PDB file of C-alpha atoms in Angstrom:
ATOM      1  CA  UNK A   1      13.509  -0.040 -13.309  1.00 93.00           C
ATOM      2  CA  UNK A   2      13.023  -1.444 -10.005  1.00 97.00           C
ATOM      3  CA  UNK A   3      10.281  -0.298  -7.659  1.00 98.00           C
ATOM      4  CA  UNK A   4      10.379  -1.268  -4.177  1.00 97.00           C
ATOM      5  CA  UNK A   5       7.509  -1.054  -1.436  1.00 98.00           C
ATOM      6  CA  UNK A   6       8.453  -0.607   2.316  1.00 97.00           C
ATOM      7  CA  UNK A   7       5.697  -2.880   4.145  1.00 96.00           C
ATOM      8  CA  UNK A   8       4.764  -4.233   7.318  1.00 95.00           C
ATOM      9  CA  UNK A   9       2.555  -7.140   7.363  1.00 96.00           C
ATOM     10  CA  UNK A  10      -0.852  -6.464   8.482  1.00 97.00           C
ATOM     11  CA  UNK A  11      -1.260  -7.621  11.692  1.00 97.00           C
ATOM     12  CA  UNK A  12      -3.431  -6.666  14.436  1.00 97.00           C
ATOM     13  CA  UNK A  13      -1.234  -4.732  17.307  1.00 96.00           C
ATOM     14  CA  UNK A  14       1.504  -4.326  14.665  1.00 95.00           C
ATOM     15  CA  UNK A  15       0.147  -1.757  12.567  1.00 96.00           C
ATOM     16  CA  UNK A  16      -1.456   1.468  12.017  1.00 96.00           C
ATOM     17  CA  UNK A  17      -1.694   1.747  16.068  1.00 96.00           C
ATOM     18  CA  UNK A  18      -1.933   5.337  15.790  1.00 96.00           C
ATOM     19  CA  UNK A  19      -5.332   4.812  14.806  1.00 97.00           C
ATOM     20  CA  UNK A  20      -6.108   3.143  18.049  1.00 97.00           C
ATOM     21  CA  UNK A  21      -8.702   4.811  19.129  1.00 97.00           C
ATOM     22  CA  UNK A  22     -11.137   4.625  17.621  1.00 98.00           C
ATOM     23  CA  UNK A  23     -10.234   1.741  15.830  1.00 98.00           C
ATOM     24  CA  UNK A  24      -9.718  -1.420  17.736  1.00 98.00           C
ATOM     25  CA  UNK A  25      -6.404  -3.321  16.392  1.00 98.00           C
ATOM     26  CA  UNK A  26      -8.617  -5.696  14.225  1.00 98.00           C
ATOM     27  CA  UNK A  27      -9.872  -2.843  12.615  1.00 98.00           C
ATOM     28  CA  UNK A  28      -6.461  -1.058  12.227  1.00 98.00           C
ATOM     29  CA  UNK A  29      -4.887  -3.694  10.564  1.00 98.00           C
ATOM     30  CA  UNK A  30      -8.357  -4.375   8.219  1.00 98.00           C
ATOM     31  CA  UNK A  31      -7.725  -1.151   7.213  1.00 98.00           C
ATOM     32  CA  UNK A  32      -3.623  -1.683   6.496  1.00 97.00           C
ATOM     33  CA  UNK A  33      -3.800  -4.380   4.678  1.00 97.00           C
ATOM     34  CA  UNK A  34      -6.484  -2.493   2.243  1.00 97.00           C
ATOM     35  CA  UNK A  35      -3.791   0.040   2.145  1.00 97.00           C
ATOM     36  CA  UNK A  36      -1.089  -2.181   1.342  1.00 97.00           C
ATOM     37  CA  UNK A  37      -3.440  -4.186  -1.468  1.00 96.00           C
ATOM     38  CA  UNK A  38      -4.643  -0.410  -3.153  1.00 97.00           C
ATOM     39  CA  UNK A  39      -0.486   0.384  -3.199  1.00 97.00           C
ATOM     40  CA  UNK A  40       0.145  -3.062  -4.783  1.00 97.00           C
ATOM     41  CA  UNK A  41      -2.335  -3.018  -7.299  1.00 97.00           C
ATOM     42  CA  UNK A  42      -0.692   0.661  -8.176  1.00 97.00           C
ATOM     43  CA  UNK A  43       2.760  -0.525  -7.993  1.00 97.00           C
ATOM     44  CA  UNK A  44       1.963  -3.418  -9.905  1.00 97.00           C
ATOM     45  CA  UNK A  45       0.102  -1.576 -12.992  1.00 97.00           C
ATOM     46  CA  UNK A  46       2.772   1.366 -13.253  1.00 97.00           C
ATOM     47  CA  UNK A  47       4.877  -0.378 -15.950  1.00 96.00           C
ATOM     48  CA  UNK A  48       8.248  -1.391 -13.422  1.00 96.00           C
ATOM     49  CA  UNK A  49      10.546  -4.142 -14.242  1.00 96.00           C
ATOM     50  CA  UNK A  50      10.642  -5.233 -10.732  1.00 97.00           C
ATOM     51  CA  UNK A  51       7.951  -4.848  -8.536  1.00 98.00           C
ATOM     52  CA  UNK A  52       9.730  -5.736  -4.547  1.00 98.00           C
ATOM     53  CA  UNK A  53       7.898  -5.826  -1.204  1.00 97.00           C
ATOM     54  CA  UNK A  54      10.544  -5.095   1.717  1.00 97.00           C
ATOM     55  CA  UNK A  55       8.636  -6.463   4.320  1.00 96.00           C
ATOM     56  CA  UNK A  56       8.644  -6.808   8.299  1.00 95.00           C
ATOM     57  CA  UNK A  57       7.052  -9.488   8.538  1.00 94.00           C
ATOM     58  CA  UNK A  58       5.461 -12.402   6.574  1.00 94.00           C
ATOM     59  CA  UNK A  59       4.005 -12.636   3.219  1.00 94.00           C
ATOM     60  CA  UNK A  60       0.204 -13.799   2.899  1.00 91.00           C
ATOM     61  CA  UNK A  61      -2.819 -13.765   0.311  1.00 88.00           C
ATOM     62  CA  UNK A  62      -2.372 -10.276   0.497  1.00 89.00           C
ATOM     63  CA  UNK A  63       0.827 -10.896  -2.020  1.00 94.00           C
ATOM     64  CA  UNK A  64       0.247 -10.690  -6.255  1.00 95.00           C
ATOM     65  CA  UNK A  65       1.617 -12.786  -8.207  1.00 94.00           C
ATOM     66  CA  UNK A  66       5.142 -11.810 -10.345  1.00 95.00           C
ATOM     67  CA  UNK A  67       5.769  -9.562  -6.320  1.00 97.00           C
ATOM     68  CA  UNK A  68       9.299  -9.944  -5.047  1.00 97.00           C
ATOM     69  CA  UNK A  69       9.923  -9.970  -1.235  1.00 97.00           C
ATOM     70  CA  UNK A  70      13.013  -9.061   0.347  1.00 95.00           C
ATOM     71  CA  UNK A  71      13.748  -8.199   3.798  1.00 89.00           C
ATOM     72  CA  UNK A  72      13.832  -4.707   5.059  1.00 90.00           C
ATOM     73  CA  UNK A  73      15.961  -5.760   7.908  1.00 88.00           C
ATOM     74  CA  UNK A  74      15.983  -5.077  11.563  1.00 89.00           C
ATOM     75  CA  UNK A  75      16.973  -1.582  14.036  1.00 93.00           C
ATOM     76  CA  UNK A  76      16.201   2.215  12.905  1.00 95.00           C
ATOM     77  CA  UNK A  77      14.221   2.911  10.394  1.00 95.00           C
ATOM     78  CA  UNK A  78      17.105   4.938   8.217  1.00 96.00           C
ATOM     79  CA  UNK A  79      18.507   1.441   8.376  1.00 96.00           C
ATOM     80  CA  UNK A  80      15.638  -0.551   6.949  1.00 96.00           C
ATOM     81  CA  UNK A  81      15.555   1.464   3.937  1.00 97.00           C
ATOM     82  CA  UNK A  82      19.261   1.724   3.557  1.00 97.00           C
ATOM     83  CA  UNK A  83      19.050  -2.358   3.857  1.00 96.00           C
ATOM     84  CA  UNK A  84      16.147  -2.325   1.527  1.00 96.00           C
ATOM     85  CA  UNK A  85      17.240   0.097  -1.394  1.00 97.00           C
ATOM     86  CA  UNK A  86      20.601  -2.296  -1.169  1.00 96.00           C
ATOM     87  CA  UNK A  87      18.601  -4.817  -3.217  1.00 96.00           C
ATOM     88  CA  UNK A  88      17.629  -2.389  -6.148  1.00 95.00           C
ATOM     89  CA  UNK A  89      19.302  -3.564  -9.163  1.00 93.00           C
ATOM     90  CA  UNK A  90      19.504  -0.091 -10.835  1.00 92.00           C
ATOM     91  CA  UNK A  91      16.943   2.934 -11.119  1.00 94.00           C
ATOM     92  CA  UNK A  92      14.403   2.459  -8.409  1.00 96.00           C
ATOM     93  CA  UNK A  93      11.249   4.371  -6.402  1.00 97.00           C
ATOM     94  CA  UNK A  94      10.080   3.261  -2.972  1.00 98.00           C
ATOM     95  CA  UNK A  95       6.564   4.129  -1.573  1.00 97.00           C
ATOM     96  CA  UNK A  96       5.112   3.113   1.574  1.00 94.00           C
ATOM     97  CA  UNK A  97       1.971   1.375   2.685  1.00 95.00           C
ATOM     98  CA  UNK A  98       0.660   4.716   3.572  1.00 94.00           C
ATOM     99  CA  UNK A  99      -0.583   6.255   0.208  1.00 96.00           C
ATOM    100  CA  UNK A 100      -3.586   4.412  -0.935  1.00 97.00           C
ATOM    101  CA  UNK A 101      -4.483   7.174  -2.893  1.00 97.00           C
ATOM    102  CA  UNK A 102      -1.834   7.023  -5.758  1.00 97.00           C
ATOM    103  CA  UNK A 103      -2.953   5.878  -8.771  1.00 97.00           C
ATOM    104  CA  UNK A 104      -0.650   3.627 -11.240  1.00 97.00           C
ATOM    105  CA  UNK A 105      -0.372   6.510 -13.390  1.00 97.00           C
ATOM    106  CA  UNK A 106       0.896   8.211 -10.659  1.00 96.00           C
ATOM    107  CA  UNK A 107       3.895   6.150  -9.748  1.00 97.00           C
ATOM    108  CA  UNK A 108       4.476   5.582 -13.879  1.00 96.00           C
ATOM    109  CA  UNK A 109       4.897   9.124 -13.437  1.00 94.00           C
ATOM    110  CA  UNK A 110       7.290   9.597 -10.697  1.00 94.00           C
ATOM    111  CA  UNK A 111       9.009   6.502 -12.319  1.00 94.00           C
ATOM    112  CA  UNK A 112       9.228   8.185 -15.930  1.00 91.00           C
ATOM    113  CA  UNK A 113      10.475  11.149 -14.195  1.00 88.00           C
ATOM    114  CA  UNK A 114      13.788   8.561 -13.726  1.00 87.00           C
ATOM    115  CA  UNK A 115      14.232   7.794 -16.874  1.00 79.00           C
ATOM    116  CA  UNK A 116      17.002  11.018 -17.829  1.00 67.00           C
ATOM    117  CA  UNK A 117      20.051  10.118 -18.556  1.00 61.00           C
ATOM    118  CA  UNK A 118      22.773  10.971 -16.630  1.00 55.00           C
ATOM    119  CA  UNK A 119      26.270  10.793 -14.754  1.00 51.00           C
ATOM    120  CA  UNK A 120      26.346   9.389 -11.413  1.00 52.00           C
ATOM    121  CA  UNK A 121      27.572  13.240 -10.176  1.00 50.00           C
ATOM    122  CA  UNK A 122      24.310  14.487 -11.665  1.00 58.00           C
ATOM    123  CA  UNK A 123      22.013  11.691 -11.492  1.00 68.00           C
ATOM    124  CA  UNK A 124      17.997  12.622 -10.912  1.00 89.00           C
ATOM    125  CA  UNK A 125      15.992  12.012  -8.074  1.00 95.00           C
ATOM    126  CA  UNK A 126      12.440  12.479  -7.172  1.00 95.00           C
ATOM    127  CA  UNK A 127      11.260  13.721  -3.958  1.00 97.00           C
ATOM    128  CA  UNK A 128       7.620  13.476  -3.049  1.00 97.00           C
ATOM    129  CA  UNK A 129       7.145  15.572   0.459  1.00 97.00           C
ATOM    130  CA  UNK A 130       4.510  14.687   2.645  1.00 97.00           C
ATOM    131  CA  UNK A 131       1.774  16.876   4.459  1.00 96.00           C
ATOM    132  CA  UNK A 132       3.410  16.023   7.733  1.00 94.00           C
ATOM    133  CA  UNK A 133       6.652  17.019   6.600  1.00 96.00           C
ATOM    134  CA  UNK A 134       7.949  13.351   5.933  1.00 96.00           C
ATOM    135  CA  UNK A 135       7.841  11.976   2.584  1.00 97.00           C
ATOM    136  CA  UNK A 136       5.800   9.900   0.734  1.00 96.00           C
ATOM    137  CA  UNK A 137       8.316   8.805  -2.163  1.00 97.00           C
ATOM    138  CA  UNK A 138      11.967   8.764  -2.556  1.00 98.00           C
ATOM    139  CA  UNK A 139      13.464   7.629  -6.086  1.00 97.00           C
ATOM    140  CA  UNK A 140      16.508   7.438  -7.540  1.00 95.00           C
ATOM    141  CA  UNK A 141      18.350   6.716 -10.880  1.00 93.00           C
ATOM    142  CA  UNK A 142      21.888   5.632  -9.226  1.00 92.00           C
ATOM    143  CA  UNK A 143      20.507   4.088  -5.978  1.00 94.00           C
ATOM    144  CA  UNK A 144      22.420   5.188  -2.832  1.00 95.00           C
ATOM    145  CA  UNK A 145      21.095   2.908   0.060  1.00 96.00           C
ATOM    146  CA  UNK A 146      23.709   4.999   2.518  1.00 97.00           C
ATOM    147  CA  UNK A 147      21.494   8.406   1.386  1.00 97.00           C
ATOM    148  CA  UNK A 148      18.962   7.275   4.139  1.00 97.00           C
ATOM    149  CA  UNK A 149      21.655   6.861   7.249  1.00 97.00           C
ATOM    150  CA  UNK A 150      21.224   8.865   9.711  1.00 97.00           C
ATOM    151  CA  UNK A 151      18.144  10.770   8.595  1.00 96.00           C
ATOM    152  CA  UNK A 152      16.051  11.403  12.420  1.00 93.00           C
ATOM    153  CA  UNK A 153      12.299   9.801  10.830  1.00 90.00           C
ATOM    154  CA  UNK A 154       9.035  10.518  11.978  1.00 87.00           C
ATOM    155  CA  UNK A 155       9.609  13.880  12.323  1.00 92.00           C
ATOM    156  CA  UNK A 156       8.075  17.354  11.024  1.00 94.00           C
ATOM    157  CA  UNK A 157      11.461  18.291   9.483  1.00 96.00           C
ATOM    158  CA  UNK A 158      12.617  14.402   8.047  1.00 97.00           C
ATOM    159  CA  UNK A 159      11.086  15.272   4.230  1.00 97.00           C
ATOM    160  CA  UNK A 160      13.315  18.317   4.373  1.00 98.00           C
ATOM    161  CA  UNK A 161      16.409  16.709   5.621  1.00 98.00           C
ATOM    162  CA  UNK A 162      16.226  13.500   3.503  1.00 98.00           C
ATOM    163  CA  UNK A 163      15.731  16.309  -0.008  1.00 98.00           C
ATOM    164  CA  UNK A 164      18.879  18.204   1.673  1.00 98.00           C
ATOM    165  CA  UNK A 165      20.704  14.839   1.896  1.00 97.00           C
ATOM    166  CA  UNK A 166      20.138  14.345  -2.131  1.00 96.00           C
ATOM    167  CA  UNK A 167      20.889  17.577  -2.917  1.00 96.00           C
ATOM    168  CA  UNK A 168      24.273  17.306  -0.893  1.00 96.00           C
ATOM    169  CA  UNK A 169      25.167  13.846  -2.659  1.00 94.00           C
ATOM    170  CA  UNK A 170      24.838  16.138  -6.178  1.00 91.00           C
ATOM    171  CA  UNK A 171      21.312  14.674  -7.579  1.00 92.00           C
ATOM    172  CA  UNK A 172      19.300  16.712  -9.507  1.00 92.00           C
ATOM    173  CA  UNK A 173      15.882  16.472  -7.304  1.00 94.00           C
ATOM    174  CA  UNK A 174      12.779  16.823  -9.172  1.00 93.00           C
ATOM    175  CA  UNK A 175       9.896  17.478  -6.720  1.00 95.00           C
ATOM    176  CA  UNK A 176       6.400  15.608  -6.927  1.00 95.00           C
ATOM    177  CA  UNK A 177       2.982  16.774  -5.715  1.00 95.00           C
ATOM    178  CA  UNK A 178       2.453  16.636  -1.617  1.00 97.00           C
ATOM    179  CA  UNK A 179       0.176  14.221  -0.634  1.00 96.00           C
ATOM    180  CA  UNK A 180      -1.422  12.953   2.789  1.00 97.00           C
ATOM    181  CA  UNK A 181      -0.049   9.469   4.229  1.00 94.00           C
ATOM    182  CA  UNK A 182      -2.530   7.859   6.472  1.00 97.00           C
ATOM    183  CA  UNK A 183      -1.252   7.867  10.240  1.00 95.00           C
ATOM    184  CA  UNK A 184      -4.162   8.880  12.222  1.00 96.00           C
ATOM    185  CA  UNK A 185      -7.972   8.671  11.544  1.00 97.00           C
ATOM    186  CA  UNK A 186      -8.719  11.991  10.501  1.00 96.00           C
ATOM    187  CA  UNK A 187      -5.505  11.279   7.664  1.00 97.00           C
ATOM    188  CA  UNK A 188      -7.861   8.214   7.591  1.00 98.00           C
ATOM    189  CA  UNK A 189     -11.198  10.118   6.515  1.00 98.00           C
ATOM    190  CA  UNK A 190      -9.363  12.518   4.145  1.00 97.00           C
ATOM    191  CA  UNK A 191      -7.854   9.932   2.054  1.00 98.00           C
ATOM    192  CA  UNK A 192     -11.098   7.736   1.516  1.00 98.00           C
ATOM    193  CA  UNK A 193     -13.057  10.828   0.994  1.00 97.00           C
ATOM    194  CA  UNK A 194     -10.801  12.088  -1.762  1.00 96.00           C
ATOM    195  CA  UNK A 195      -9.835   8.268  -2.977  1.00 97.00           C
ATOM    196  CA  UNK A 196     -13.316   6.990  -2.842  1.00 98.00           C
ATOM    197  CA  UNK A 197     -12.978   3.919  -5.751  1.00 97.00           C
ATOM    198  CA  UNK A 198     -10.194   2.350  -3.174  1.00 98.00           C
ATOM    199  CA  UNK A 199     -10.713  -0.636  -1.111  1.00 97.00           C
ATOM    200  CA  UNK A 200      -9.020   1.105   1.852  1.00 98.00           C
ATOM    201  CA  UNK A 201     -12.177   3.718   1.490  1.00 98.00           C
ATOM    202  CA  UNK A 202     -14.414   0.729   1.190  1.00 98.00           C
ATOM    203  CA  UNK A 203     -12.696  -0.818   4.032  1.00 98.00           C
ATOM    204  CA  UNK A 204     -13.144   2.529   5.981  1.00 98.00           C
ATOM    205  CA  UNK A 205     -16.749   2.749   5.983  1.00 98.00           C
ATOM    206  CA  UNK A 206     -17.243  -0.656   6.610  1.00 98.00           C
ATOM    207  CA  UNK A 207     -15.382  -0.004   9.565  1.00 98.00           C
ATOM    208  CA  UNK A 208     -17.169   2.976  10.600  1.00 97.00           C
ATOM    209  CA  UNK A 209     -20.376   1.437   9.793  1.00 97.00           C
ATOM    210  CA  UNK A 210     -19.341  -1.032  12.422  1.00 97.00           C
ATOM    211  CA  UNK A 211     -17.674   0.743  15.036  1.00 97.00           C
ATOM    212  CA  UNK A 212     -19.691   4.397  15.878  1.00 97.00           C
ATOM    213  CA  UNK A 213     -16.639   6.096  17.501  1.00 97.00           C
ATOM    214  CA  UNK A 214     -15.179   5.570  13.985  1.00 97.00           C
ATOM    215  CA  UNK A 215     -17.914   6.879  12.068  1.00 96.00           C
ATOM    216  CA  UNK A 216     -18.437   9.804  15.221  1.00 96.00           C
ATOM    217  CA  UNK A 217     -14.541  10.367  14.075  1.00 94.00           C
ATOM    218  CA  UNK A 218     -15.815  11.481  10.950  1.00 88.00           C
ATOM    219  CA  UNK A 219     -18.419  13.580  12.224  1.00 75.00           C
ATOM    220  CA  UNK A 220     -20.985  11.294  10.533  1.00 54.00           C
ATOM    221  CA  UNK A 221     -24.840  10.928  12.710  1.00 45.00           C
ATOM    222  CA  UNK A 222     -23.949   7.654  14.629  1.00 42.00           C
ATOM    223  CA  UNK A 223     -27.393   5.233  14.631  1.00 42.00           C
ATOM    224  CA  UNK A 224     -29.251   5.907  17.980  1.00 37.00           C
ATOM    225  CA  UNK A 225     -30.917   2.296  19.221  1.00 35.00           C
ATOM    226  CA  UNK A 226     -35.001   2.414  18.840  1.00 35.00           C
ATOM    227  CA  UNK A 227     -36.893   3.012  21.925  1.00 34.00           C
ATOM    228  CA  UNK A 228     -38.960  -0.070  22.920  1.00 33.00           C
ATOM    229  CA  UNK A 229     -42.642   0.240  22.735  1.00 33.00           C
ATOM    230  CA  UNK A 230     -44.254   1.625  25.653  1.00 36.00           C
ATOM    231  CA  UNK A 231     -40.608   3.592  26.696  1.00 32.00           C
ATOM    232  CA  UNK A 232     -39.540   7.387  26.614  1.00 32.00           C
ATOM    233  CA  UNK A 233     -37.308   8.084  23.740  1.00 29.00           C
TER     234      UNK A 233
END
């Protein structure tokens, strides 16, 4: 069972620029590529044949060992992941960089959730909405890269249309728990506060701890500078 992650390398200016401001780019892509790491580590330890990074971009130290990259492609993003679930050898799940929350018994989960037998005219799926009404996971037991074509993305309704599209192509969807994806920096302080044991939540408050409109952002007392001696406070 493959399982494929849709990445963009973490560069400053490239990524997570919704979070800009409060975050300056260096800090937006510190915190990306803690994201990406957390959803490696999970991908890594959930028990897949095949673990595959579809990436924009280049691969760096950021990369485990055993990881497979492919490229994701160029154009729309329907197209990406059509042109990245095209290299998925059989059953597969894709997550995003955007979940540093899940666990690896959380993907083993959405992954064992595949593992049904079945005919291609009834084959499962798993849908995992997300709280901004895209999705977080999409997995398959009979891949169908064209699935994703033509799906409008980044939009309130694209979690509902992508489930419709399954259900219209005849799989069985089972649905997973919603979850939060991290787009802006309150998505930011929600995830780290209920993922605390991740790096991206370590990589968070370092962040804040560093930048006060970040830690202001969280509504967390920002240091005020000591008065010199002999000034009014």
């Amino acid at each position: 069972m493959d399982l494929l992650v849709l990445a963009k390398e973490p560069v400053p200016g490239r990524v997570k620029t919704r979070l800009c401001p409060p975050c300056t780019p260096a800090e937006a892509a510190a915190l990306a590529a803690a994201a990406l790491a957390d959803t490696l580590a999970a991908a890594c330890g959930a028990g897949a044949d095949r673990v595959m990074v579809a990436l924009d971009g280049h691969p760096g130290e950021w990369l485990p060992p055993g990881v497979v990259v492919v490229d994701q492609g160029e154009g729309p993003l329907d197209r990406r992941l059509a042109r990245a679930w095209s290299h998925a050898r059989g059953p597969a799940l894709q997550v995003g960089m955007d979940t540093p929350q899940l666990t690896a018994t959380d993907v083993a989960s959405a992954l064992a959730a595949l593992d049904t037998p079945g005919g291609r005219a009834d084959a499962p799926a798993v849908f995992g909405p997300a709280v901004d009404g895209r999705w977080w996971t999409v997995g398959m037991r009979h891949p169908g890269p064209g699935l994703f074509l033509g799906i409008p993305t980044s939009r309130p309704d694209t979690g509902a249309r992508q489930r419709a599209r399954l259900v219209a192509a005849g799989r069985r969807v089972v649905d997973l728990e919603r979850r939060r994806d991290v787009d802006t920096i309150a998505d930011a302080h929600a995830v780290a506060a209920a993922a605390p044991q991740t790096g991206f939540a370590r990589a968070l408050a370092e962040v804040a701890n560093a930048n006060p409109a970040v830690a202001a952002s969280a509504g967390r007392p920002t240091a005020r500078p000591v008065a010199a001696a002999g000034s009014r406070a």
